[in-house]
Coordinates of C-alpha atoms and ligand atoms in Angstrom, one line a residue:
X1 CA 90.9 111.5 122.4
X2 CA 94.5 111.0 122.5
X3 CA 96.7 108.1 120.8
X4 CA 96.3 105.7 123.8
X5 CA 92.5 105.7 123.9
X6 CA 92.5 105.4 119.8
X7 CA 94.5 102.2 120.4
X8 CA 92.1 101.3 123.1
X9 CA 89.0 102.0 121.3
X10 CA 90.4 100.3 118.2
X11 CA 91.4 96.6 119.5
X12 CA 88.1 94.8 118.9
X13 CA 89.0 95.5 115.3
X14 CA 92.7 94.8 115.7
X15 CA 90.9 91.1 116.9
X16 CA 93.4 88.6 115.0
X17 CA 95.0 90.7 112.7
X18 CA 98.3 90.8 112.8
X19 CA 99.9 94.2 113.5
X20 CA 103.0 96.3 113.4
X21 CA 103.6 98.7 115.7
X22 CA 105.6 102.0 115.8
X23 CA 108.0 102.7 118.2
X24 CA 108.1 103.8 121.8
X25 CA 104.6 104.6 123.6
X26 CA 102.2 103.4 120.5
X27 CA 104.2 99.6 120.9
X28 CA 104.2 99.9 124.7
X29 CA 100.5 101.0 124.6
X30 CA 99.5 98.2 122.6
X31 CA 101.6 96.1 124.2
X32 CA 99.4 96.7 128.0
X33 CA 96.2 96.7 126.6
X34 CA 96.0 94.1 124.2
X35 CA 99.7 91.9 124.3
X36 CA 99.1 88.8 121.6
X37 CA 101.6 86.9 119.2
X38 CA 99.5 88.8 116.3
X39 CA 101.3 91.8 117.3
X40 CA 104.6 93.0 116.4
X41 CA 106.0 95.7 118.7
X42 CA 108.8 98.0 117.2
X43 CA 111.8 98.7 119.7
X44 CA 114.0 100.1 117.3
X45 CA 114.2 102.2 113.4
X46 CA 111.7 105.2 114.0
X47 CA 109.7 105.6 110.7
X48 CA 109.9 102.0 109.6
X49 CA 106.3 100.5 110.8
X50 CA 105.1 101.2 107.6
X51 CA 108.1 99.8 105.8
X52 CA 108.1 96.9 107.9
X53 CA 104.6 96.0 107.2
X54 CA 104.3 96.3 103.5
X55 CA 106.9 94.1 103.2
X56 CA 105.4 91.6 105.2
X57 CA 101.9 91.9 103.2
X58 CA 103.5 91.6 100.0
X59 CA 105.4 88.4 101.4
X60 CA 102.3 86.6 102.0
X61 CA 98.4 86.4 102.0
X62 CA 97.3 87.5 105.4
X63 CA 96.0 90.9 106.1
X64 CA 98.6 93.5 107.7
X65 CA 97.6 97.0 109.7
X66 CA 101.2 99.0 110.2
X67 CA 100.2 101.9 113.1
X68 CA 102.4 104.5 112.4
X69 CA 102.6 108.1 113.7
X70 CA 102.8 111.3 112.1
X71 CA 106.5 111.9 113.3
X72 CA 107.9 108.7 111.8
X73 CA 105.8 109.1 108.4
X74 CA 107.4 112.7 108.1
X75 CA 110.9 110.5 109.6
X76 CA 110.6 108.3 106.5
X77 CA 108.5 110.1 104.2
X78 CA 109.8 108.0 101.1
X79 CA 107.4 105.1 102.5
X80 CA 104.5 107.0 101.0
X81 CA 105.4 106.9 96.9
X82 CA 106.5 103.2 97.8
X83 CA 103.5 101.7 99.4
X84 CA 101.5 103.6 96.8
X85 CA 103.8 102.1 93.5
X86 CA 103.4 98.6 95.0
X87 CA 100.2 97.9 95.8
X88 CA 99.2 95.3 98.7
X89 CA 95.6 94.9 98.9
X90 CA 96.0 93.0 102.4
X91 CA 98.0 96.5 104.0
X92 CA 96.8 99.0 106.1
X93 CA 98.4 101.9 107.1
X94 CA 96.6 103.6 110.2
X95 CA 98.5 106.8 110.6
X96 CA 97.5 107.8 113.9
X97 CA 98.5 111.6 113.8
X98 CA 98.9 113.4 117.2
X99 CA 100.6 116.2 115.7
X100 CA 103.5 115.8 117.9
X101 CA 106.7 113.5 118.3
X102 CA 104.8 111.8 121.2
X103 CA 107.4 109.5 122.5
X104 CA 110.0 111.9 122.8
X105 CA 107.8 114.4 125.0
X106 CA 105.1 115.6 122.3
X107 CA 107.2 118.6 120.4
X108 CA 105.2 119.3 117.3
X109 CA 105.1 118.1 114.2
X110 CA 104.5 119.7 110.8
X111 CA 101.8 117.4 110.5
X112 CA 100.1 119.7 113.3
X113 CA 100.6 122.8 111.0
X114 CA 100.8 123.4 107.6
X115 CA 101.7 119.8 106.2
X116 CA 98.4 117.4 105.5
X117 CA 99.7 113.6 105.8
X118 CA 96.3 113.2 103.8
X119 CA 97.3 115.0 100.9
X120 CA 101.0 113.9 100.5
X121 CA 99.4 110.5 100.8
X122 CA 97.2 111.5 97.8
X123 CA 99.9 112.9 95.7
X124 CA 102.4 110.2 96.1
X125 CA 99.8 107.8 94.6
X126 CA 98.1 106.0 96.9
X127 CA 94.6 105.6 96.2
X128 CA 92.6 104.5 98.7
X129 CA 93.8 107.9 101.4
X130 CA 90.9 108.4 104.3
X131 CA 91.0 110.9 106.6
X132 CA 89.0 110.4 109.9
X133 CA 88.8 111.9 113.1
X134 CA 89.3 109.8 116.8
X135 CA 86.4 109.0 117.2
X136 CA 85.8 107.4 113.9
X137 CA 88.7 105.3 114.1
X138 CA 87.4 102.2 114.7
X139 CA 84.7 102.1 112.3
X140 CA 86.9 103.7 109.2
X141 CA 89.4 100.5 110.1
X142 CA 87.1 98.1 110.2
X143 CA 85.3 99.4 106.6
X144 CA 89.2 99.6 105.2
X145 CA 89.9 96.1 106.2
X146 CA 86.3 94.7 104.4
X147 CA 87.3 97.0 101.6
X148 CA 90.1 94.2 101.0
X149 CA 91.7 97.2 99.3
X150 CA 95.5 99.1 100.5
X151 CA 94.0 101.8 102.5
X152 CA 96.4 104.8 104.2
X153 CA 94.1 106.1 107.3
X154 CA 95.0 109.8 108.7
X155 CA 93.4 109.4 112.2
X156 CA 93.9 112.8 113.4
X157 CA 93.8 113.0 117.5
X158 CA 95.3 115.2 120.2
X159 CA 98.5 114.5 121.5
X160 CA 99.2 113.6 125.2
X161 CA 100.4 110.4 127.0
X162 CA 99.8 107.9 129.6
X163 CA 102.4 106.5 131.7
X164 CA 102.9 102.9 130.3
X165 CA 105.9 100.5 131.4
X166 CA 108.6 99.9 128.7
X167 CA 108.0 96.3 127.1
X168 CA 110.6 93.9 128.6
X169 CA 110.1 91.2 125.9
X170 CA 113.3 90.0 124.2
X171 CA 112.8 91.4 120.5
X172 CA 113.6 87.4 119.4
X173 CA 110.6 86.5 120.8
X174 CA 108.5 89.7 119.8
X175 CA 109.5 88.1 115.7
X176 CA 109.4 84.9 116.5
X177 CA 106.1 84.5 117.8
X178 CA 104.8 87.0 114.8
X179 CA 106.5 84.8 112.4
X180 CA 104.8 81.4 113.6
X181 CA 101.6 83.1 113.5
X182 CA 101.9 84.1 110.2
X183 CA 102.9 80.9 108.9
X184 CA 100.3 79.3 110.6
X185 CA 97.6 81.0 109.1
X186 CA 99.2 80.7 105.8
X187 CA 99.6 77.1 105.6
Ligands
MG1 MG1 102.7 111.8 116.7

């Protein structure tokens, strides 16, 4: 399976969770199959999904799934010791690790060779780390979010692309919509 049909197979449990997206083809991915104000779609700062959505699960009560990808996790590798020193219990970060920079034409990553996501993860401190393969995706997510515990999947897939338009949606609207959703459900 590659990162498009992991997406796919995994937005029955995305339902009405709200989710931040990594750049480039995961966002624009997300964006075609399953568009709703729950998501927020990233069109800018490689490496920050997981940044982004800590933040915004330790600003309020509602659960939060960052996908990120094993490019911008190695981009911003100081995410890992400080999602793992302040603990969310309503974040999840699903790593969904291609083993390539798959936006920018699949080069590989270190994540692909010698360097486990898994075990950095481990060793910064984060407690809850699974590892899963594709296919288990959407079953690992959905037992992370019952866990009601800060889980860091490592969904390890091939790399590869599908062609997918470029998401035209003025990034003030992308927030905006995220944001009233948000305080919606935490009124
Ligand atoms: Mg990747």
């Amino acid at each position: 399976m590659i990162r498009s049909e992991v997406i796919k197979s995994l937005l029955p449990v995305f339902a009405d969770h709200h989710v931040v997206c990594n750049i480039g083809l995961p966002s624009q991915e997300l964006h075609l199959m399953g568009d709703k104000p729950t998501n927020f779609y990233m069109l800018g700062t490689m490496g920050l999904s997981s940044s982004i959505g800590l933040g915004v699960a330790l600003a309020q009560k509602e659960k939060v799934i960052s996908i990120d990808g094993d490019g911008s996790v190695l981009t911003n590798f100081g995410t890992l010791p400080t999602i793992a020193n302040n603990v969310a219990d309503n974040f999840i970060l699903l790593i969904i690790d291609n083993g390539s920079y798959g936006s920018t034409g699949d080069q590989p990553t270190y994540a692909g060779m010698k360097t486990s996501l898994t075990a950095v993860a481990t060793a910064c401190g984060c407690e809850n780390v699974i590892e899963c393969q594709a296919e288990e995706a959407p079953a690992t997510l959905q037992k992370a979010i019952d866990s009601n515990k800060m889980t860091v999947i490592v969904c390890k897939c091939e790399s590869g692309n599908i062609k997918v338009p470029v998401i035209t949606m003025d990034p003030v609207v992308i927030r905006d919509r995220f944001m009233k959703s948000l305080e919606a459900r935490n009124a």
